[in-house]
PDB file of C-alpha atoms in Angstrom:
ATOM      1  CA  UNK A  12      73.045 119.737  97.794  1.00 80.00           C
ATOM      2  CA  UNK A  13      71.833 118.485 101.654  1.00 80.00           C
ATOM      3  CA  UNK A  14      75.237 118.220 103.229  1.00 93.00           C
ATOM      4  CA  UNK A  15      77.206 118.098 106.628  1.00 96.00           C
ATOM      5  CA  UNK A  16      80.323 119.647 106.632  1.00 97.00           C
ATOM      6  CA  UNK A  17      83.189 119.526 109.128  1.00 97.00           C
ATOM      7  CA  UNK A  18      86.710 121.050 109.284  1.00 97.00           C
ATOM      8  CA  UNK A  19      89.134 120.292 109.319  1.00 97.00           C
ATOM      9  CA  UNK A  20      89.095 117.012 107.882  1.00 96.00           C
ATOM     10  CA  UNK A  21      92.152 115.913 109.607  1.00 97.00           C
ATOM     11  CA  UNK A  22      94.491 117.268 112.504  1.00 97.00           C
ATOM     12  CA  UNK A  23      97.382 116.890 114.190  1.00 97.00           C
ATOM     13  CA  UNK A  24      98.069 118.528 117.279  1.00 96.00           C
ATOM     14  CA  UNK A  25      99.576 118.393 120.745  1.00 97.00           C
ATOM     15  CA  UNK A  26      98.503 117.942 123.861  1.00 97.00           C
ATOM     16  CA  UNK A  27      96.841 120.670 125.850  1.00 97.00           C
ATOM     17  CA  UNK A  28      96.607 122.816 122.627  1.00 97.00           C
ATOM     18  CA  UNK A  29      92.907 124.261 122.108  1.00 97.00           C
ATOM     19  CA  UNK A  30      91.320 122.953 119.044  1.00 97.00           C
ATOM     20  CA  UNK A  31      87.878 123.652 117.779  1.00 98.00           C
ATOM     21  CA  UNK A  32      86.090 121.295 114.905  1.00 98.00           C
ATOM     22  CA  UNK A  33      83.081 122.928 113.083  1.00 98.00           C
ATOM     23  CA  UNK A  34      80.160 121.265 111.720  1.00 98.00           C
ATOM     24  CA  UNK A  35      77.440 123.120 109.988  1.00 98.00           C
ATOM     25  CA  UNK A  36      74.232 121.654 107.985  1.00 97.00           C
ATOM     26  CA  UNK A  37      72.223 123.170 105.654  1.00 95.00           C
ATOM     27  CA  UNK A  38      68.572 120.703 105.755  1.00 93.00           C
ATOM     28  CA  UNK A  39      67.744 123.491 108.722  1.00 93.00           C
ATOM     29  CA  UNK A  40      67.911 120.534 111.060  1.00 93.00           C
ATOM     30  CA  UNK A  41      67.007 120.763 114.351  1.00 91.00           C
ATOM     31  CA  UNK A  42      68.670 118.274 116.102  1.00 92.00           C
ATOM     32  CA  UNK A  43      72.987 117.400 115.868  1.00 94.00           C
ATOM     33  CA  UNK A  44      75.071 115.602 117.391  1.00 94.00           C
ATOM     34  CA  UNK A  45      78.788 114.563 117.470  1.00 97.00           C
ATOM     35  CA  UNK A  46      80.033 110.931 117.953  1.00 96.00           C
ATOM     36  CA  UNK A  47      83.790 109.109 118.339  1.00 97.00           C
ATOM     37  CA  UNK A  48      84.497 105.887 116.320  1.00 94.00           C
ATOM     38  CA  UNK A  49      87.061 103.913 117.580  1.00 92.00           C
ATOM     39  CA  UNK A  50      88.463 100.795 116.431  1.00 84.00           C
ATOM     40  CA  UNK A  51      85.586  97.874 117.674  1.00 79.00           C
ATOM     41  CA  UNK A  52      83.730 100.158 119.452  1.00 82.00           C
ATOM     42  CA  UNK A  53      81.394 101.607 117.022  1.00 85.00           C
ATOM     43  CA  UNK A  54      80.389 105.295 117.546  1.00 92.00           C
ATOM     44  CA  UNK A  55      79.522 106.570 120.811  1.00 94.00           C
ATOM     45  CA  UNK A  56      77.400 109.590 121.181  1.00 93.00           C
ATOM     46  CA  UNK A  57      79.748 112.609 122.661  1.00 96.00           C
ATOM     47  CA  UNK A  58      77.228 115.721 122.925  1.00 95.00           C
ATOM     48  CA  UNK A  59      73.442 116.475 121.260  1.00 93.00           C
ATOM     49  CA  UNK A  60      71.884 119.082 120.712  1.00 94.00           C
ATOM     50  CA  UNK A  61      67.942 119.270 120.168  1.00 90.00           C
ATOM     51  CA  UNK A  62      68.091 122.929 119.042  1.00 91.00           C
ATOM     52  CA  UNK A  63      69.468 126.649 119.142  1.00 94.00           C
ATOM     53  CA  UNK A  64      71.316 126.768 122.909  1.00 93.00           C
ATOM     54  CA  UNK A  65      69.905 123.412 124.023  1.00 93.00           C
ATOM     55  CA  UNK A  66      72.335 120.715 124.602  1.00 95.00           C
ATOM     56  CA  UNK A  67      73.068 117.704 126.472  1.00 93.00           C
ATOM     57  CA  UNK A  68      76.068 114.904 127.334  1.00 93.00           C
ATOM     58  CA  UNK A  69      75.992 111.727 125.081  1.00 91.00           C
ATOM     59  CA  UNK A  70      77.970 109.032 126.302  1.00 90.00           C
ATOM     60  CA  UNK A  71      81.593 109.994 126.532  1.00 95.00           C
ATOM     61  CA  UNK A  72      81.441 113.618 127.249  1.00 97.00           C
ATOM     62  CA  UNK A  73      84.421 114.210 129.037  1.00 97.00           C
ATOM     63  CA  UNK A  74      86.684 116.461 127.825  1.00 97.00           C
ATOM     64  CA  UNK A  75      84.767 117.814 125.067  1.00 98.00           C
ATOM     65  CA  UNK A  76      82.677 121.445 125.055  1.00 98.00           C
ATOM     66  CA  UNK A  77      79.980 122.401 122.310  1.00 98.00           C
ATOM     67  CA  UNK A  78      78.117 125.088 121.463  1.00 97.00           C
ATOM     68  CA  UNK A  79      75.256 125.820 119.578  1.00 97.00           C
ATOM     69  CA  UNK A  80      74.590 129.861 118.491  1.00 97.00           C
ATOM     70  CA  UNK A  81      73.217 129.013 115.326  1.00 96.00           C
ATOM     71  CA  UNK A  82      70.814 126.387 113.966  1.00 96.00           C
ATOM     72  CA  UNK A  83      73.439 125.324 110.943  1.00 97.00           C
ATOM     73  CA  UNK A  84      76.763 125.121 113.335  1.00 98.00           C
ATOM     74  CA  UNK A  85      77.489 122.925 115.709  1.00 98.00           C
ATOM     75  CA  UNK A  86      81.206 123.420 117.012  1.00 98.00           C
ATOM     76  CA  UNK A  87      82.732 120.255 118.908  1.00 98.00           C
ATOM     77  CA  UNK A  88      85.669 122.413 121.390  1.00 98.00           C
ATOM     78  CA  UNK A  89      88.732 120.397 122.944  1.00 98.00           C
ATOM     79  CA  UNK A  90      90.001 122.740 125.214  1.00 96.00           C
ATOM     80  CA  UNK A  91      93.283 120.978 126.782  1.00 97.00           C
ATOM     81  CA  UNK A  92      93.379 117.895 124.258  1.00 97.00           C
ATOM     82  CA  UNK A  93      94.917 114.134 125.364  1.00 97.00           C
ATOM     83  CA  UNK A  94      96.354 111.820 123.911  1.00 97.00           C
ATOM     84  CA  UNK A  95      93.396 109.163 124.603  1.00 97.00           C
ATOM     85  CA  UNK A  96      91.390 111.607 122.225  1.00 98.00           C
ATOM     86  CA  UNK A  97      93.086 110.415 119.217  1.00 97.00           C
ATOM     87  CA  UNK A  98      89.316 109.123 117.088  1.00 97.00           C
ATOM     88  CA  UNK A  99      87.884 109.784 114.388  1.00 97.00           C
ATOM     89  CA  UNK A 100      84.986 112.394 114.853  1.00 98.00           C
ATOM     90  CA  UNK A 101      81.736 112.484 112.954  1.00 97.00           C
ATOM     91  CA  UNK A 102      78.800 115.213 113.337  1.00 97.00           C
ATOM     92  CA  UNK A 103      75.607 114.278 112.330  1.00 95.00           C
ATOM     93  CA  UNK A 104      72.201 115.838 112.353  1.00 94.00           C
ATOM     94  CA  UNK A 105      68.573 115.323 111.963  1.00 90.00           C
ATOM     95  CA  UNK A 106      65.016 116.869 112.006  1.00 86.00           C
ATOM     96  CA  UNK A 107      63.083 117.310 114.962  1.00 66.00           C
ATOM     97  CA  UNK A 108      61.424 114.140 114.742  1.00 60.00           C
ATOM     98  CA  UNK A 109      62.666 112.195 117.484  1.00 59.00           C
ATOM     99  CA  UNK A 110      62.896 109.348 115.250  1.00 62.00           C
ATOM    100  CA  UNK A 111      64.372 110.816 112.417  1.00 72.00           C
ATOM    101  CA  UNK A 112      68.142 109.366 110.441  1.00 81.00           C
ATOM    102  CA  UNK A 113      70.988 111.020 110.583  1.00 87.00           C
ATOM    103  CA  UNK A 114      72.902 112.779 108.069  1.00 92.00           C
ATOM    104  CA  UNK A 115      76.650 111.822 108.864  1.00 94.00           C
ATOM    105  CA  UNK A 116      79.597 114.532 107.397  1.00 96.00           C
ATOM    106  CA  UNK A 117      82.459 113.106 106.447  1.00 95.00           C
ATOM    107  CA  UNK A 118      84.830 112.745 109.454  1.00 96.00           C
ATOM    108  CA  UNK A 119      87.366 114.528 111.174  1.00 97.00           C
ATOM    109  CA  UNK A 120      90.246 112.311 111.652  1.00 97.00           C
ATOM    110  CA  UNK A 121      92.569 114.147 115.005  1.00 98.00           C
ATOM    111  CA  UNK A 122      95.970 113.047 116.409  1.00 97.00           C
ATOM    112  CA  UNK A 123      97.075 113.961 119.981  1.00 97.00           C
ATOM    113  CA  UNK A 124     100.748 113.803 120.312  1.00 97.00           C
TER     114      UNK A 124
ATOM    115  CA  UNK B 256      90.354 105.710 103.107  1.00 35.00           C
ATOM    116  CA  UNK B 257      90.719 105.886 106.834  1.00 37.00           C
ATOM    117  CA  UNK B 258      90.517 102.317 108.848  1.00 37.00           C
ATOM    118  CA  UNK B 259      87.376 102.424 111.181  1.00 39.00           C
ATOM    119  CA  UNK B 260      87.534  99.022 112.354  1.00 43.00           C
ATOM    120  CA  UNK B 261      90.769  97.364 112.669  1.00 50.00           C
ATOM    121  CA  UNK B 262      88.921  93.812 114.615  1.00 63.00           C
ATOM    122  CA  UNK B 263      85.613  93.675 113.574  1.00 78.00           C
ATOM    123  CA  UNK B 264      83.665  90.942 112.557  1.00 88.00           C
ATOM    124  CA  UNK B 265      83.973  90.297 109.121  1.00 92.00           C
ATOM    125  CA  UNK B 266      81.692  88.498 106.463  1.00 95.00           C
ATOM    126  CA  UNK B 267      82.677  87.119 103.411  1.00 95.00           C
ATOM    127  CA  UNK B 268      80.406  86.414 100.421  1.00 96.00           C
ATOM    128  CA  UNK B 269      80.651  85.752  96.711  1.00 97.00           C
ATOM    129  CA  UNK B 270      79.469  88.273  94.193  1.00 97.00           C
ATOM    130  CA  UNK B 271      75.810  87.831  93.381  1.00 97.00           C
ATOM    131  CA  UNK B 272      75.006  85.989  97.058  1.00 97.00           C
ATOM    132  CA  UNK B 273      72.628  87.113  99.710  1.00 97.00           C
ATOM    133  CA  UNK B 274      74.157  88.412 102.605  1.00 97.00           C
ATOM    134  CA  UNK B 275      73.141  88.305 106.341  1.00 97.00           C
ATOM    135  CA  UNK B 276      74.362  90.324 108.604  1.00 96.00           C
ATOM    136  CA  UNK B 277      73.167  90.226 112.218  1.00 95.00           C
ATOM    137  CA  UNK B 278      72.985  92.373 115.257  1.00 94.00           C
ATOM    138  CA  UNK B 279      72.201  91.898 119.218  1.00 92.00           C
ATOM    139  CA  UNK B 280      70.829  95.152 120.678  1.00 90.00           C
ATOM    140  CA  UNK B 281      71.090  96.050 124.162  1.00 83.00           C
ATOM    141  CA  UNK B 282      68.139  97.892 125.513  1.00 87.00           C
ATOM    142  CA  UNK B 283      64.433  96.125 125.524  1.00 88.00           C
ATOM    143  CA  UNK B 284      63.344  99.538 125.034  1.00 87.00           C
ATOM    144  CA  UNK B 285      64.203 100.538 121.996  1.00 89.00           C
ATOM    145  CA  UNK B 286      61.813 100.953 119.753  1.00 89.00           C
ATOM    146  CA  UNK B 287      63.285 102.369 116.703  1.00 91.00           C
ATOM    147  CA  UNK B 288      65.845 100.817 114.361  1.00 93.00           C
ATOM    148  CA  UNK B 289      68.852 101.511 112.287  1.00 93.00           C
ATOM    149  CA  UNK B 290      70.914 100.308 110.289  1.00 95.00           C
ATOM    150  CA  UNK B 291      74.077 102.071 108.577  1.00 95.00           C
ATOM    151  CA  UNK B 292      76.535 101.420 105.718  1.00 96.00           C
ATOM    152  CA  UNK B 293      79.970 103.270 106.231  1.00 95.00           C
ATOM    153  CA  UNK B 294      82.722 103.127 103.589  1.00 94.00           C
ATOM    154  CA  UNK B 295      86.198 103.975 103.716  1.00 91.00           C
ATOM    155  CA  UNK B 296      87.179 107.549 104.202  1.00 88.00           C
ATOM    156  CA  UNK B 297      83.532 108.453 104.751  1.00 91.00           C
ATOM    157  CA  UNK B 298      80.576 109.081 107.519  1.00 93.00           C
ATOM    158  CA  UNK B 299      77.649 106.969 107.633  1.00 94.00           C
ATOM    159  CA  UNK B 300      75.210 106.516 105.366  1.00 94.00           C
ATOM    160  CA  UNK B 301      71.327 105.518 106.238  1.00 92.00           C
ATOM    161  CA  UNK B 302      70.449 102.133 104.944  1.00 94.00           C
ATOM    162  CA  UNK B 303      66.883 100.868 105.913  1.00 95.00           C
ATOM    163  CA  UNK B 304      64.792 101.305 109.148  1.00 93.00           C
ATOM    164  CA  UNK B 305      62.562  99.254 110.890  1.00 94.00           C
ATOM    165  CA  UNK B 306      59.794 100.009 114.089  1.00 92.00           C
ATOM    166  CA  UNK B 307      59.303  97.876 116.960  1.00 92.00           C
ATOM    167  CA  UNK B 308      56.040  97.288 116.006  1.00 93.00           C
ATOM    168  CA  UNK B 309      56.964  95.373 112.750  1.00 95.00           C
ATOM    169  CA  UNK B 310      59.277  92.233 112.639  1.00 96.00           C
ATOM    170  CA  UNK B 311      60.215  93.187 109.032  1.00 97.00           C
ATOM    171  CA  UNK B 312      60.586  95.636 105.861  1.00 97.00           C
ATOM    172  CA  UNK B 313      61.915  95.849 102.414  1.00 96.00           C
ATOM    173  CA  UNK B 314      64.097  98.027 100.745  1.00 94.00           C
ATOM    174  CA  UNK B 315      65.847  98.186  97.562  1.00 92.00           C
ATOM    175  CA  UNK B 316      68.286  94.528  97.870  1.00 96.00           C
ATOM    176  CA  UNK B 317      67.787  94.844 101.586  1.00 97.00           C
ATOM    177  CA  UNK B 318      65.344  93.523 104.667  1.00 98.00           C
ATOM    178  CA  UNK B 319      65.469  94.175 107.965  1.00 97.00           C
ATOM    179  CA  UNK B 320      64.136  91.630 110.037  1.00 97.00           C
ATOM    180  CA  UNK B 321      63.722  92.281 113.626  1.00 96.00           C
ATOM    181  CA  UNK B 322      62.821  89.420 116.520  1.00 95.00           C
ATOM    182  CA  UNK B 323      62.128  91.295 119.697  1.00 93.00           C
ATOM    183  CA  UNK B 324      61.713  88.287 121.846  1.00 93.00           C
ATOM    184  CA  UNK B 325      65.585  88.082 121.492  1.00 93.00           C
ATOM    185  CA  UNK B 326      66.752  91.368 120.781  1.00 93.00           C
ATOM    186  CA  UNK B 327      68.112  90.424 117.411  1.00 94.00           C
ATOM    187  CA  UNK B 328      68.278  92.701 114.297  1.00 95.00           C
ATOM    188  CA  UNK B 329      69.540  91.240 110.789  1.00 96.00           C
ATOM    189  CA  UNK B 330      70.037  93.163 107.305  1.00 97.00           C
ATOM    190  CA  UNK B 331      69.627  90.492 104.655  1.00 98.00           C
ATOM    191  CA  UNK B 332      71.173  92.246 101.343  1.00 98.00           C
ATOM    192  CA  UNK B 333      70.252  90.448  98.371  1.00 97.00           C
ATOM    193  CA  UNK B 334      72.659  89.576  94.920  1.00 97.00           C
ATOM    194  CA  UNK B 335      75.234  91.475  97.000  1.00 97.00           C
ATOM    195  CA  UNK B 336      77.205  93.314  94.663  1.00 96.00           C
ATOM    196  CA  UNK B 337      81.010  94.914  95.091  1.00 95.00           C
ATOM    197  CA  UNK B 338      80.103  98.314  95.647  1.00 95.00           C
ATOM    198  CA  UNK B 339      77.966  96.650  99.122  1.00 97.00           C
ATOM    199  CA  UNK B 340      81.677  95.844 100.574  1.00 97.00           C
ATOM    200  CA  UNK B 341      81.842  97.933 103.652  1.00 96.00           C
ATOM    201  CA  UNK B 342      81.195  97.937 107.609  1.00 95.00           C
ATOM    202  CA  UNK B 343      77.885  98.085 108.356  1.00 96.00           C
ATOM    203  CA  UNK B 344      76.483  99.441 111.973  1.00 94.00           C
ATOM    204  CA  UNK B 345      73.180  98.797 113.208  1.00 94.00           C
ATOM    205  CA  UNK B 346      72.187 101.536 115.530  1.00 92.00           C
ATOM    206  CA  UNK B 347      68.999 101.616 118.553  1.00 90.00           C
ATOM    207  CA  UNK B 348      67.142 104.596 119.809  1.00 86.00           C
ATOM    208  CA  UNK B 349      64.493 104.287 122.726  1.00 76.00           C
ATOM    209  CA  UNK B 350      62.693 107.533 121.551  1.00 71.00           C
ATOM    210  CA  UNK B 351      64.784 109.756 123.051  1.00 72.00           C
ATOM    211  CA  UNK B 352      67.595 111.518 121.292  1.00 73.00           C
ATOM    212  CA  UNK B 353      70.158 108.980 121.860  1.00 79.00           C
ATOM    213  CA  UNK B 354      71.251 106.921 119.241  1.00 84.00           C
ATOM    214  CA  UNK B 355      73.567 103.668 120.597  1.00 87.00           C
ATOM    215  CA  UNK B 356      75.396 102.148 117.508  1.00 90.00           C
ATOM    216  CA  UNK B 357      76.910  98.593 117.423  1.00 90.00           C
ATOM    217  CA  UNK B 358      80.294  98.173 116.927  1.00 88.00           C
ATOM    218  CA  UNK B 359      79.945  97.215 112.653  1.00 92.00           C
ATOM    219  CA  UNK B 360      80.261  94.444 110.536  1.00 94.00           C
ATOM    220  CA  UNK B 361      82.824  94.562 107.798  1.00 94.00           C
ATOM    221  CA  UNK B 362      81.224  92.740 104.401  1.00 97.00           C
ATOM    222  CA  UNK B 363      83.764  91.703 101.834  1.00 96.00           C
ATOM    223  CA  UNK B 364      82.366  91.267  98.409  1.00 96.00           C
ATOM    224  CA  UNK B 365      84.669  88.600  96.373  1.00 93.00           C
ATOM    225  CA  UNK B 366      84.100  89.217  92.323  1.00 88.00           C
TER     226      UNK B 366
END
């Protein structure tokens, strides 16, 4: 079955605590990205990535690392988390068409203390 | 199922109804269109599409319709049904790899 998964699926933690949330795909998409979604605000786009070791800042980027080793994973890093990260988190990903949809996983939903 | 809009705009229609549900975009440059069902507890799910060189298309229930001159979008989902109740996003790109989503639409479906 074409899926995005992430992990975990929910999380609480403290602040200034590491935390890493995977993603991985199996549709051998090129293209993923991870968004926020915050009460009446929508998603905003956090980081991209258009393929293996090629990535970029969305719109909120602060405070947030990725990485991107391996076409399937795409690991969103928190490396000192805050409080004003509390959000749900969704990866999605896509084919290399620039104008492809995306395939949304099922949300990661974090709490910073 | 997790809350992902706690003041949203909401809609509320009668089982077996059309719904409308309408969008402003932001950019003039966008050229590619989106729109998005999400329901509680889960990620977004691709609805219909629509270029900016059409003003509408069909789907299964749904239309897009989109009017350029005022950057409007609308989903027009037809004999709504229960299972439609959810928040719906409409989402822009301008052909790059940004996406810019609107803040949803949550459609009640009264039996």
């Amino acid at each position: 079955e074409a899926q995005v998964t992430q992990n975990p699926r929910y999380l609480i933690t403290v602040t200034g605590k590491k935390l890493t949330v995977t993603c991985s795909q199996n549709m051998n998409h090129e293209y993923m990205s991870w968004y926020r979604q915050d009460p009446g605000l929508g998603l905003r786009q956090i980081y991209y990535s258009m393929n293996v070791e090629v990535t970029d800042k969305g719109d909120v980027p602060e405070g947030y690392k990725v990485s991107r080793k391996e076409k399937r994973n795409f690991p969103l890093i928190l490396e000192s988390p805050s409080p004003n990260q509390t959000s749900l988190y969704f990866c999605a990903s896509s084919s290399n068409t620039l104008q492809e949809t995306q395939y949304f996983g099922p949300g990661t939903r974090l709490l910073v203390l | 199922g997790e809350s992902v809009g706690l003041h949203l705009p909401t809609l509320s229609v009668q089982e077996g109804d059309n719904s409308i549900i309408n969008c402003a975009y932001s950019n003039s440059a966008s050229d590619y269109f989106i729109w998005y069902k999400q329901e509680s507890g889960k990620g977004p799910q691709f609805i219909i599409d629509i270029r900016s060189n059409m003003d509408k298309r069909q789907g299964q229930r749904v239309t897009v319709l989109l009017n350029k001159t005022v950057k409007h979008l609308s989903l027009q989902i037809a004999a709504t049904q229960p299972g439609d109740s959810a928040v719906y996003f409409c989402a822009e790109n301008t052909g790059g790899f940004k996406t810019i989503f609107g803040a949803g639409t949550r459609l009640f479906v009264k039996a």
